[in-house]
Tab-separated table of C-alpha atoms in Angstrom:
chain	number	residue	atom	x	y	z
A	1	MET	CA	16.865	241.405	181.660
A	2	VAL	CA	14.270	238.694	180.816
A	3	LYS	CA	13.516	238.974	177.019
A	4	GLU	CA	10.611	237.809	174.803
A	5	ILE	CA	10.745	234.326	173.165
A	6	ILE	CA	10.234	234.674	169.518
A	7	HIS	CA	8.425	231.939	167.542
A	8	ASP	CA	8.977	233.118	163.932
A	9	PRO	CA	10.330	229.994	162.013
A	10	PHE	CA	12.009	232.380	159.309
A	11	MET	CA	13.923	234.108	162.267
A	12	LEU	CA	14.897	231.035	163.671
A	13	SER	CA	16.191	229.489	160.594
A	14	LEU	CA	18.761	232.189	159.934
A	15	LYS	CA	22.349	231.232	160.740
A	16	SER	CA	23.812	233.210	163.516
A	17	ALA	CA	27.002	235.541	163.274
A	18	PRO	CA	29.982	234.796	165.486
A	19	ALA	CA	29.916	236.301	169.025
A	20	THR	CA	32.425	238.981	170.308
A	21	ILE	CA	33.267	240.617	173.559
A	22	GLU	CA	30.593	243.422	172.675
A	23	ASP	CA	27.965	240.566	172.972
A	24	LEU	CA	28.404	239.965	176.648
A	25	PRO	CA	25.148	241.929	177.620
A	26	VAL	CA	23.298	239.520	174.968
A	27	ALA	CA	24.545	236.563	177.035
A	28	ALA	CA	23.568	238.195	180.242
A	29	ASP	CA	20.062	238.694	178.912
A	30	LEU	CA	19.906	234.892	177.616
A	31	LEU	CA	20.932	233.918	180.951
A	32	ASP	CA	18.181	235.784	182.689
A	33	THR	CA	15.639	234.458	180.039
A	34	LEU	CA	16.751	230.771	180.590
A	35	LYS	CA	16.492	231.217	184.427
A	36	ALA	CA	12.803	232.704	184.008
A	37	ASN	CA	12.006	229.753	181.979
A	38	ARG	CA	13.591	227.256	183.593
A	39	GLU	CA	10.674	225.039	184.560
A	40	VAL	CA	9.763	224.503	180.746
A	41	CYS	CA	13.182	225.005	179.143
A	42	ALA	CA	16.876	223.404	179.780
A	43	GLY	CA	18.559	225.468	177.189
A	44	MET	CA	18.325	228.657	174.888
A	45	ALA	CA	20.218	230.125	171.850
A	46	ALA	CA	20.577	233.930	171.011
A	47	ASN	CA	18.226	233.925	168.404
A	48	MET	CA	15.485	232.638	170.364
A	49	ILE	CA	15.450	236.169	172.040
A	50	SER	CA	15.696	237.747	168.699
A	51	VAL	CA	19.694	238.274	168.532
A	52	GLN	CA	21.425	236.533	165.671
A	53	LYS	CA	24.743	235.937	167.386
A	54	CYS	CA	26.280	232.420	168.211
A	55	ILE	CA	25.757	232.195	171.967
A	56	ILE	CA	24.055	229.554	174.045
A	57	ALA	CA	22.891	228.999	177.640
A	58	PHE	CA	22.127	225.855	179.224
A	59	HIS	CA	21.409	224.105	182.680
A	60	ASP	CA	24.305	221.546	183.102
A	61	GLY	CA	24.216	219.410	186.130
A	62	GLY	CA	22.919	222.156	188.755
A	63	ALA	CA	24.482	225.132	187.112
A	64	PHE	CA	23.819	227.256	184.285
A	65	LYS	CA	26.671	227.537	181.535
A	66	VAL	CA	27.252	230.104	178.751
A	67	MET	CA	29.143	229.275	175.493
A	68	PHE	CA	29.999	231.797	172.846
A	69	ASN	CA	30.749	230.293	169.383
A	70	PRO	CA	30.541	226.671	170.253
A	71	VAL	CA	31.514	224.010	167.649
A	72	ILE	CA	31.161	220.277	168.044
A	73	LEU	CA	34.371	218.601	167.308
A	74	LYS	CA	33.442	215.199	167.577
A	75	LYS	CA	30.402	213.200	168.217
A	76	ALA	CA	29.929	209.610	169.170
A	77	GLU	CA	27.272	207.014	169.835
A	78	PRO	CA	24.111	208.168	167.519
A	79	PHE	CA	20.600	207.695	168.670
A	80	GLU	CA	16.952	209.024	167.642
A	81	THR	CA	14.993	210.942	169.837
A	82	LYS	CA	12.117	213.537	170.022
A	83	GLU	CA	12.793	217.160	171.318
A	84	GLY	CA	10.552	220.115	171.944
A	85	CYS	CA	11.604	223.695	171.857
A	86	LEU	CA	10.273	226.878	173.655
A	87	SER	CA	10.292	228.684	170.481
A	88	LEU	CA	8.563	226.080	168.530
A	89	GLN	CA	4.923	225.285	168.854
A	90	GLY	CA	3.308	221.861	168.901
A	91	GLU	CA	4.350	218.429	169.824
A	92	PRO	CA	8.041	217.346	170.212
A	93	ARG	CA	9.742	216.284	166.884
A	94	ALA	CA	12.196	213.657	165.877
A	95	CYS	CA	15.573	214.235	165.516
A	96	LYS	CA	19.094	212.406	165.440
A	97	ARG	CA	21.453	213.257	168.385
A	98	TYR	CA	24.855	211.911	169.885
A	99	ARG	CA	25.379	210.565	173.424
A	100	LYS	CA	28.717	212.004	173.404
A	101	ILE	CA	30.258	215.177	171.722
A	102	LYS	CA	33.581	216.996	172.165
A	103	VAL	CA	32.724	220.905	172.360
A	104	GLN	CA	35.097	223.950	171.584
A	105	TRP	CA	33.634	227.051	172.851
A	106	GLN	CA	34.858	230.499	174.336
A	107	ASN	CA	34.030	231.610	177.862
A	108	GLU	CA	32.835	234.974	179.113
A	109	LYS	CA	36.589	236.256	178.984
A	110	PHE	CA	36.814	234.857	175.470
A	111	GLN	CA	39.456	232.100	176.222
A	112	THR	CA	39.005	229.149	174.165
A	113	ARG	CA	37.782	226.008	176.356
A	114	LEU	CA	37.657	222.372	175.211
A	115	GLN	CA	35.205	219.896	176.977
A	116	THR	CA	33.533	216.325	176.326
A	117	PHE	CA	29.781	216.420	177.226
A	118	GLU	CA	27.678	213.234	177.740
A	119	GLY	CA	23.900	212.335	178.066
A	120	TRP	CA	21.517	215.147	178.656
A	121	SER	CA	23.899	217.901	178.545
A	122	ALA	CA	25.276	216.761	175.325
A	123	GLN	CA	21.698	216.468	173.975
A	124	ILE	CA	21.039	220.079	175.022
A	125	ILE	CA	24.200	221.676	173.759
A	126	GLN	CA	23.591	219.854	170.202
A	127	HIS	CA	19.997	221.420	170.140
A	128	GLU	CA	21.159	224.743	170.914
A	129	ILE	CA	24.066	224.773	168.337
A	130	ASP	CA	21.335	223.785	165.801
A	131	HIS	CA	19.597	227.106	166.859
A	132	CYS	CA	23.046	228.953	166.108
A	133	ASN	CA	23.343	227.170	162.684
A	134	GLY	CA	19.650	227.854	161.821
A	135	VAL	CA	18.462	224.467	162.091
A	136	LEU	CA	14.829	223.911	163.379
A	137	ILE	CA	14.004	220.175	164.710
């Protein structure tokens, strides 16, 4: 179900709790909401739809991907950039990102996965993990 996007900086700055198998419906809502906003948004975290769980969804090279409890294990090639956010009003804001990251997460069956991401996908993942950690750009 497509959910309303929240814009409250206080709610967005709260750290998310770990996701569990009971949160699968939240992931489905998050994916539906991302798909409904795909013209203006490349990724979302569950707190953007008022759920304080560590779940992200993003567009990754032609497919949508969901990650439960993602953690960045390694970062390489830092750079400065500006990013916008569907949940934050105003102009894009300056932030530091990494061109290459190694991420550990759980899939929909809560199996642990490990993968290295580069470029745009790496940047989106970093932005959404920041959301899970209550970090606003």
